[in-house]
Coordinates of C-alpha atoms and ligand atoms in Angstrom, one line a residue:
Chain A
M11 CA -53.1 148.4 116.3
S12 CA -55.6 150.0 114.1
E13 CA -55.7 153.7 113.8
M14 CA -58.9 155.4 112.9
R15 CA -58.6 156.5 109.2
R16 CA -59.5 160.1 108.7
V17 CA -59.8 159.6 105.0
T18 CA -61.1 156.7 103.0
A19 CA -58.9 153.9 102.0
I20 CA -57.1 154.1 98.7
C21 CA -56.8 151.3 96.3
N22 CA -53.4 152.0 94.8
G23 CA -50.9 154.7 95.5
T24 CA -48.7 156.1 98.2
V25 CA -49.3 157.1 101.8
I26 CA -46.8 159.5 103.3
D27 CA -47.1 159.5 107.1
H28 CA -45.3 161.3 109.9
I29 CA -44.9 164.6 108.0
P30 CA -44.1 167.3 110.6
A31 CA -47.4 169.1 111.4
G32 CA -48.1 171.9 108.9
H33 CA -45.6 170.7 106.2
A34 CA -47.9 168.7 104.0
L35 CA -48.4 171.6 101.5
Q36 CA -44.6 172.0 101.2
V37 CA -44.4 168.3 100.5
I38 CA -47.0 168.6 97.8
R39 CA -45.1 171.5 96.2
M40 CA -41.7 169.6 96.4
L41 CA -43.2 166.6 94.8
R42 CA -44.8 168.8 92.1
I43 CA -48.1 167.0 92.6
D44 CA -49.7 170.5 92.5
T45 CA -48.8 170.9 88.9
N46 CA -49.2 168.8 85.8
R47 CA -50.9 165.9 87.6
S48 CA -54.4 164.7 88.0
N49 CA -53.9 162.2 90.8
P50 CA -56.5 162.5 93.6
V51 CA -54.7 163.6 96.8
S52 CA -56.1 163.5 100.3
L53 CA -54.4 165.6 103.0
V54 CA -54.8 165.3 106.7
M55 CA -53.2 168.1 108.8
N56 CA -52.4 168.4 112.5
V57 CA -53.7 165.1 113.6
P58 CA -52.5 163.6 116.9
S59 CA -49.6 161.3 116.7
D60 CA -47.9 159.1 119.4
K61 CA -44.5 159.7 117.9
M62 CA -44.6 163.4 117.1
G63 CA -47.4 165.1 119.0
R64 CA -49.1 166.3 115.8
K65 CA -48.4 165.3 112.2
D66 CA -49.6 165.6 108.7
V67 CA -50.5 162.6 106.4
L68 CA -50.8 162.6 102.6
K69 CA -52.4 160.0 100.4
I70 CA -51.7 160.2 96.7
E71 CA -53.7 157.8 94.5
D72 CA -52.2 156.0 91.5
L73 CA -48.7 157.2 92.1
E74 CA -45.8 155.2 93.6
L75 CA -43.0 157.5 94.6
N76 CA -39.8 156.9 92.8
Q77 CA -36.3 157.5 94.2
E78 CA -36.1 161.1 92.9
E79 CA -39.4 161.9 94.6
L80 CA -38.2 160.2 97.8
D81 CA -35.2 162.5 97.7
R82 CA -37.4 165.5 97.3
L83 CA -39.6 164.3 100.2
A84 CA -36.5 163.7 102.3
L85 CA -35.6 167.4 102.1
I86 CA -38.8 168.6 103.8
S87 CA -39.5 165.5 105.9
P88 CA -36.5 163.3 106.5
H89 CA -38.4 161.2 109.1
A90 CA -41.6 160.5 107.1
S91 CA -42.8 157.0 106.6
V92 CA -43.8 156.0 103.0
A93 CA -46.1 153.1 102.3
I94 CA -46.9 151.9 98.8
I95 CA -50.5 150.7 98.6
R96 CA -51.6 148.1 96.2
N97 CA -55.0 146.6 96.2
Y98 CA -55.9 148.4 99.5
G99 CA -53.0 146.9 101.3
V100 CA -49.5 148.0 102.2
A101 CA -47.3 146.4 99.6
E102 CA -44.0 148.0 100.4
K103 CA -42.4 150.5 102.7
R104 CA -39.9 152.9 101.3
V105 CA -37.0 154.4 103.2
V106 CA -36.7 158.1 103.2
E107 CA -33.1 159.1 103.2
L108 CA -31.6 162.4 102.3
A109 CA -29.0 162.0 99.5
D110 CA -25.7 164.0 99.6
E111 CA -26.4 165.8 96.4
L112 CA -29.7 167.0 94.9
V113 CA -29.7 167.3 91.2
N114 CA -32.3 169.5 89.5
V115 CA -34.5 169.6 92.6
A116 CA -34.4 173.4 93.1
R117 CA -32.5 176.3 91.7
C118 CA -29.9 178.3 93.6
T119 CA -31.4 181.6 94.9
F120 CA -28.1 183.5 95.0
S121 CA -28.4 186.4 92.5
N122 CA -24.7 186.2 91.5
C123 CA -24.5 182.5 91.0
I124 CA -23.3 181.2 87.6
T125 CA -26.5 179.1 87.4
Q126 CA -28.7 182.2 87.2
N127 CA -28.1 182.2 83.5
D128 CA -31.0 180.0 82.2
R129 CA -29.0 179.2 79.1
E130 CA -26.2 177.5 80.9
P131 CA -26.9 173.7 80.3
L132 CA -25.3 172.0 83.4
P133 CA -27.8 170.8 86.0
Q134 CA -28.7 172.7 89.2
K135 CA -27.1 171.0 92.1
L136 CA -27.5 171.4 95.8
R137 CA -25.2 169.8 98.4
V138 CA -26.4 168.6 101.8
V139 CA -23.7 169.9 104.2
S140 CA -25.4 168.8 107.4
R141 CA -28.5 166.7 108.2
D142 CA -29.3 167.7 111.8
P143 CA -29.8 170.6 111.7
I144 CA -30.3 170.4 108.0
E145 CA -28.0 172.7 106.0
I146 CA -28.0 172.9 102.2
R147 CA -25.7 174.9 99.9
C148 CA -25.4 175.4 96.2
Y149 CA -22.8 173.0 94.8
Y150 CA -21.4 175.7 92.5
C151 CA -21.4 178.9 94.5
G152 CA -21.5 177.5 98.0
K153 CA -24.3 179.8 99.2
G154 CA -26.6 178.5 101.9
Q155 CA -30.2 177.8 100.8
S156 CA -33.1 178.1 103.2
M157 CA -35.8 175.5 103.1
E158 CA -38.4 178.1 102.2
A159 CA -36.2 179.2 99.3
I160 CA -35.9 175.6 98.1
V161 CA -39.6 175.1 98.2
E162 CA -40.1 178.4 96.4
N163 CA -37.6 177.5 93.7
V164 CA -38.4 173.9 93.2
L165 CA -37.8 172.6 89.6
Chain B
M15 CA -9.3 165.7 89.9
S16 CA -6.5 168.0 89.1
D17 CA -8.9 171.0 89.2
V18 CA -8.4 173.5 92.0
V19 CA -11.6 175.3 92.6
T20 CA -11.6 175.6 96.4
M21 CA -9.0 174.7 99.0
D22 CA -11.0 171.5 99.6
D23 CA -9.5 170.2 96.3
L24 CA -6.1 170.0 98.0
S25 CA -5.2 167.8 101.0
N26 CA -2.9 169.2 103.6
E27 CA -0.2 166.8 102.3
E28 CA -0.6 168.2 98.8
I29 CA -0.5 171.7 100.0
L30 CA 2.8 171.2 101.8
S31 CA 4.2 169.4 98.8
I32 CA 3.2 172.2 96.5
L33 CA 4.8 174.7 98.9
D34 CA 8.0 172.6 98.8
D35 CA 7.9 172.5 95.0
S36 CA 7.3 176.2 94.9
E37 CA 10.4 176.8 97.1
R38 CA 12.6 174.8 94.7
L39 CA 11.1 176.8 91.7
V40 CA 12.1 180.2 93.1
P41 CA 15.3 180.5 90.9
V42 CA 13.2 179.5 87.9
A43 CA 10.6 182.1 88.8
R44 CA 13.3 184.7 89.0
G45 CA 14.7 183.7 85.6
D46 CA 18.0 182.6 87.0
V47 CA 17.5 178.9 86.0
H48 CA 16.1 177.6 82.7
L49 CA 13.7 174.7 83.3
P50 CA 11.4 174.1 80.4
L51 CA 9.2 171.5 82.2
L52 CA 6.0 172.7 80.3
Q53 CA 7.4 173.0 76.8
G54 CA 4.7 172.4 74.3
K55 CA 1.9 173.0 76.8
V56 CA -0.7 175.7 76.3
L57 CA -2.4 177.6 79.1
A58 CA -5.7 179.4 78.5
N59 CA -5.9 182.5 80.7
M60 CA -9.7 183.1 80.9
F61 CA -10.2 186.5 82.5
Y62 CA -13.9 187.6 82.5
E63 CA -12.9 190.2 85.1
N64 CA -9.9 192.5 85.4
S65 CA -6.7 191.3 86.9
T66 CA -3.1 192.4 87.0
R67 CA -1.1 190.2 89.3
T68 CA -3.0 187.0 88.9
R69 CA -3.1 187.1 85.1
M70 CA 0.5 188.2 84.7
S71 CA 1.9 185.8 87.3
F72 CA 0.2 182.9 85.7
E73 CA 1.5 184.0 82.3
T74 CA 5.0 184.5 83.5
A75 CA 4.9 181.2 85.4
M76 CA 3.8 179.3 82.3
K77 CA 6.4 181.1 80.1
R78 CA 9.3 180.6 82.5
L79 CA 8.6 176.9 82.4
G80 CA 8.7 176.9 78.6
G81 CA 4.9 176.8 77.9
S82 CA 2.7 179.2 76.0
V83 CA -0.3 181.2 76.9
L84 CA -3.6 182.1 75.2
N85 CA -5.0 185.3 76.7
F86 CA -8.8 185.6 76.7
T87 CA -10.8 188.6 77.6
S88 CA -14.6 188.7 77.5
V89 CA -14.8 192.2 76.0
G90 CA -15.7 192.2 72.3
T91 CA -15.6 188.4 71.9
S92 CA -18.2 185.7 71.5
V93 CA -19.0 186.1 75.2
A94 CA -20.2 189.7 74.5
K95 CA -22.5 188.1 71.9
G96 CA -24.1 185.9 74.6
E97 CA -22.1 182.7 74.4
T98 CA -22.6 180.5 77.5
L99 CA -19.7 179.7 79.8
Y100 CA -20.3 176.1 78.9
D101 CA -19.8 176.7 75.2
T102 CA -16.8 178.9 75.7
M103 CA -15.2 176.2 77.8
Q104 CA -15.8 173.6 75.1
M105 CA -13.9 175.7 72.7
V106 CA -11.0 176.3 75.1
E107 CA -10.7 172.6 75.8
G108 CA -9.9 172.2 72.1
Y109 CA -7.2 174.9 72.2
A110 CA -5.4 174.5 75.5
D111 CA -4.1 171.9 78.0
I112 CA -5.1 173.7 81.1
A113 CA -7.3 176.7 81.9
V114 CA -7.2 179.4 84.5
I115 CA -10.5 181.2 85.0
R116 CA -11.5 184.4 86.7
H117 CA -15.2 185.3 86.5
P118 CA -17.5 187.8 88.2
R119 CA -20.1 185.1 89.0
Q120 CA -19.7 182.9 92.0
G121 CA -19.5 179.2 91.2
A122 CA -18.2 179.9 87.7
A123 CA -15.0 178.0 88.3
Q124 CA -16.7 174.9 89.5
Y125 CA -19.1 175.1 86.6
S126 CA -16.2 175.4 84.1
A127 CA -14.4 172.5 85.8
D128 CA -17.5 170.3 85.4
A129 CA -17.9 171.4 81.8
V130 CA -14.6 170.1 80.5
D131 CA -12.0 167.5 81.1
I132 CA -8.9 169.7 81.0
P133 CA -7.8 170.9 84.5
V134 CA -9.3 174.2 85.6
L135 CA -7.7 176.5 88.2
N136 CA -9.9 179.0 89.9
A137 CA -8.4 182.5 89.8
G138 CA -11.3 184.1 91.6
D139 CA -15.1 183.6 91.2
G140 CA -17.1 186.6 92.3
A141 CA -17.0 186.8 96.1
G142 CA -16.3 183.1 96.2
N143 CA -12.8 181.6 96.4
H144 CA -9.3 182.3 95.2
P145 CA -7.3 179.2 96.1
T146 CA -4.2 180.0 94.0
Q147 CA -3.9 183.3 95.9
T148 CA -4.1 181.2 99.1
M149 CA -1.2 179.1 98.0
L150 CA 1.0 182.1 97.6
D151 CA -0.2 183.5 100.9
L152 CA 0.6 180.3 102.7
F153 CA 4.0 180.3 101.0
T154 CA 4.7 183.8 102.2
I155 CA 3.6 183.0 105.7
R156 CA 5.8 179.9 105.9
E157 CA 8.7 181.7 104.3
A158 CA 8.6 184.3 107.1
H159 CA 7.7 182.2 110.1
G160 CA 8.9 178.7 109.1
T161 CA 5.5 177.3 110.0
I162 CA 1.8 178.0 109.9
E163 CA 0.8 176.1 113.0
G164 CA 0.0 178.1 116.1
L165 CA 0.4 181.5 114.4
N166 CA -2.1 184.3 115.2
V167 CA -3.3 185.5 111.8
V168 CA -5.4 188.7 111.7
L169 CA -7.6 189.1 108.6
V170 CA -8.6 192.7 108.1
G171 CA -11.1 194.7 105.9
D172 CA -13.7 193.3 103.5
L173 CA -14.2 189.8 104.7
R174 CA -17.6 189.5 103.2
Y175 CA -16.8 190.1 99.5
G176 CA -13.0 189.4 99.7
R177 CA -12.6 186.1 98.1
T178 CA -8.9 185.8 99.1
V179 CA -9.7 185.7 102.8
H180 CA -12.4 183.1 102.2
S181 CA -10.0 180.5 100.8
L182 CA -7.2 181.6 103.1
S183 CA -9.2 181.2 106.3
H184 CA -10.2 177.7 105.4
A185 CA -6.6 176.7 104.7
L186 CA -5.1 178.4 107.8
I187 CA -7.3 176.6 110.3
R188 CA -6.4 173.3 108.7
F189 CA -2.8 174.0 109.6
G190 CA -3.7 175.0 113.2
A191 CA -3.5 178.8 112.9
K192 CA -5.6 181.0 115.2
L193 CA -7.8 183.6 113.4
T194 CA -8.8 187.1 114.3
L195 CA -11.4 188.5 111.9
V196 CA -11.4 192.3 111.8
S197 CA -14.2 194.0 109.8
P198 CA -17.1 196.4 110.1
E199 CA -20.4 194.6 110.8
A200 CA -21.5 195.1 107.2
L201 CA -18.4 193.4 105.8
S202 CA -18.1 190.5 108.2
M203 CA -17.2 187.0 107.1
P204 CA -20.1 185.1 105.5
D205 CA -22.1 182.8 107.8
E206 CA -21.3 179.7 105.8
I207 CA -17.6 180.3 106.3
V208 CA -17.7 181.1 110.0
S209 CA -19.9 178.1 110.5
D210 CA -17.3 175.9 108.7
L211 CA -14.4 177.3 110.6
R212 CA -16.1 176.8 114.0
S213 CA -17.3 173.3 113.2
A214 CA -13.8 172.4 112.2
G215 CA -12.9 173.3 115.8
A216 CA -11.0 176.5 115.0
E217 CA -10.3 179.4 117.3
V218 CA -12.0 182.3 115.6
F219 CA -12.3 185.7 117.2
E220 CA -14.4 188.4 115.5
T221 CA -13.9 192.1 116.2
S222 CA -14.2 195.5 114.5
D223 CA -11.1 197.0 116.2
L224 CA -7.8 196.6 114.4
G225 CA -5.8 198.4 117.1
D226 CA -6.7 195.7 119.6
A227 CA -5.5 193.0 117.3
V228 CA -2.0 194.3 116.4
P229 CA 0.0 193.4 119.6
D230 CA -0.6 189.7 119.4
A231 CA -0.5 189.3 115.6
D232 CA 2.1 187.2 113.8
V233 CA 0.5 188.1 110.5
I234 CA -1.7 191.0 109.6
Y235 CA -3.5 190.3 106.3
M236 CA -5.0 193.6 105.1
T237 CA -7.5 193.7 102.3
R238 CA -9.0 196.5 100.2
I239 CA -12.6 197.4 100.7
Q240 CA -13.7 196.7 97.2
K241 CA -15.8 199.5 95.8
E242 CA -17.0 197.4 92.8
R243 CA -18.7 194.9 95.1
F244 CA -20.9 197.4 96.9
P245 CA -24.5 197.8 95.9
D246 CA -24.4 201.6 96.4
E247 CA -22.0 204.5 96.8
D248 CA -23.3 205.5 100.3
E249 CA -22.7 202.1 101.8
Y250 CA -19.2 202.2 100.4
A251 CA -18.5 205.7 101.8
K252 CA -19.5 204.5 105.3
V253 CA -16.7 201.9 105.5
A254 CA -14.0 203.1 103.1
G255 CA -10.8 204.0 104.9
I256 CA -11.7 202.6 108.3
Y257 CA -8.6 200.4 108.6
M258 CA -5.2 201.8 107.9
L259 CA -1.7 200.9 108.9
D260 CA 1.5 203.0 108.8
A261 CA 5.1 202.6 110.0
N262 CA 4.2 204.0 113.4
D263 CA 1.7 201.2 114.1
M264 CA 4.6 198.7 113.8
H265 CA 6.0 199.9 117.2
G266 CA 3.3 198.0 119.1
A267 CA 3.8 194.8 117.1
K268 CA 5.6 191.6 117.9
D269 CA 9.1 191.1 116.4
G270 CA 8.8 189.3 113.1
M271 CA 5.1 190.2 112.6
I272 CA 4.5 190.5 108.9
V273 CA 2.0 192.7 107.0
M274 CA 0.5 191.1 103.9
H275 CA -2.0 192.4 101.3
P276 CA -3.3 190.7 98.1
L277 CA -3.0 194.1 96.4
P278 CA -3.9 196.5 94.9
R279 CA -4.0 198.7 98.0
V280 CA -6.0 202.0 97.9
G281 CA -4.9 203.6 101.2
E282 CA -5.1 200.9 103.8
L283 CA -1.3 200.6 103.8
H284 CA 0.6 203.8 104.1
P285 CA 3.8 204.0 101.9
S286 CA 5.8 204.6 105.1
L287 CA 5.2 201.0 105.8
D288 CA 7.0 199.8 102.7
S289 CA 10.5 200.2 104.1
T290 CA 9.7 198.5 107.5
P291 CA 10.9 194.9 108.0
N292 CA 7.2 194.0 108.5
A293 CA 6.1 194.8 104.9
R294 CA 5.8 191.6 102.9
Y295 CA 3.2 192.5 100.2
F296 CA 5.6 192.9 97.3
Q297 CA 7.5 189.7 98.2
Q298 CA 4.0 188.1 98.4
A299 CA 3.2 189.3 94.9
F300 CA 6.4 187.7 93.6
N301 CA 5.6 184.5 95.4
G302 CA 2.6 184.1 93.0
V303 CA 5.1 183.1 90.3
P304 CA 6.7 180.0 91.9
T305 CA 3.5 178.8 93.5
R306 CA 1.5 179.1 90.3
M307 CA 4.4 177.3 88.5
A308 CA 3.9 174.5 91.0
L309 CA 0.1 174.5 90.5
L310 CA 0.4 174.4 86.7
C311 CA 2.8 171.5 86.9
R312 CA 0.4 169.6 89.3
G313 CA -2.5 170.3 87.0
L314 CA -0.6 169.0 84.0
G315 CA 0.8 166.0 85.9
V316 CA 4.4 167.1 85.5
T317 CA 6.8 166.3 88.4
I318 CA 9.2 168.9 89.6
P319 CA 12.7 167.6 90.0
K320 CA 14.0 167.2 93.6
E321 CA 17.0 169.3 92.7
V322 CA 16.7 172.4 90.7
N323 CA 20.2 173.5 89.9
T324 CA 21.3 177.1 90.0
Ligands
ADP10 N1 -55.5 151.1 101.7 C1 -55.1 152.2 102.4 N2 -55.5 153.4 102.0 C2 -55.1 154.5 102.7 N3 -54.2 154.5 103.7 C3 -53.7 153.3 104.0 C4 -54.1 152.1 103.4 N4 -53.4 151.1 104.0 C5 -52.6 151.6 104.9 N5 -52.8 153.0 105.0 C6 -52.1 153.9 105.8 O1 -50.7 153.8 105.5 C7 -49.9 154.1 106.6 C8 -49.0 152.9 106.8 O2 -49.7 151.7 107.1 P1 -49.3 150.6 108.1 O3 -48.0 150.0 107.7 O4 -50.5 149.7 108.4 O5 -49.1 151.6 109.4 P2 -47.9 151.8 110.4 O6 -46.6 151.8 109.6 O7 -48.2 153.1 111.1 O8 -48.0 150.6 111.3 C9 -50.8 154.3 107.8 O9 -51.0 155.7 108.0 C10 -52.1 153.7 107.3 O10 -53.2 154.3 107.9
MG11 MG1 -13.5 168.9 84.5
ZN12 ZN1 -25.4 178.9 93.5

């Protein structure tokens, strides 16, 4: 089955499909492809999807997502499909799976957490307490972290 | 592994075995039996926040078992000069075999435990947890009722910022107690904890009326509304003094109901209560000694003999 491509084919890179509609910008932020990168990125929002009604799709050129980036993606979009494109073809599919612990992905937002002191050297750690519905807490202080707060405080 | 940061660090089996150990250590805690199990060991008492009972009971627990204690305060030390907790812990690891830490910041105990290899016992982290207090609370409840299972435990007062009730509620439901949470709306149990308790299948009832909860209670656990945890004076004034018990309130209670309090009290327990058979808070404060002895021994990998001779 061929689907009409809304953006041109990319030669090398990653396609992230089945992002919940409207969440592509959060994914970009989580993956930090909005800062310190020059990869061309194409974004499709709110397109019809058989599986999910509407969805977002991201195509990032010349970047193959690594495990850490897949973990970050899993936070926003645990059901996304990831295809690695090489020479215009799908070379590999990567599984998006939310890890139990997220190290240095985002900082805890609780104002009285020990990690608020920037000079403390141990890593920021978040714990995934539940997946459906998703519930995330700071490993140190135990305070719940909303998804908006995580995106806002991404490292 | 031998850290105790939250009650999750101890299995139910371990909790019961620590309570049994504590029971055998009572004569040692009283000073009636000499048992130098921790001779040559050094405890670092790291108090970044004030404490009377917790600091003193750890100190006496260590000393009665023949160990020694380094007392640390954050005032006028390298910490006041801006030393990180990580660096301070590195130093402590060089000087002591085990550390007890109290810190105003939540998560500080887990952070310290991760920073060093020596065992770390959480003696209170902000409004987080206070598991060694929970051990003495469980000890006190079991001492009075012979069991924890099936008891109706009423937790009263500042459930939001009161770290003792955070650790205690987790532990109680693991042993099949029923919980009644009594607090004003503004001081209700944090969402994370209520969600944990409910998803563990616990019976949890929330109310703001203490009077309703007294007749069915097996344990009433009062807490102080902690002024220092309030953002402003007005908010504190609204809720200060809303829950009080006196000797007369005991008439409507079940036989054998006990009143506990982590102390200090500021007015929530009238002195008339002290001479009733229900009052257990001073006994509870003493129970900190044998339970902390048992926790120190566990942390240091020292086995308590099956018979402690009197
Ligand atoms: N060269 C390419 N450039 C851009 N997008 C591509 C390219 N090849 C495949 N895709 C997109 O990558 C996703 C995964 O590809 P494919 O495995 O063919 O689809 P599906 O998993 O939906 O059957 C689809 O959204 C597809 O449109
Ligand atoms: Mg450690
Ligand atoms: Zn935190």
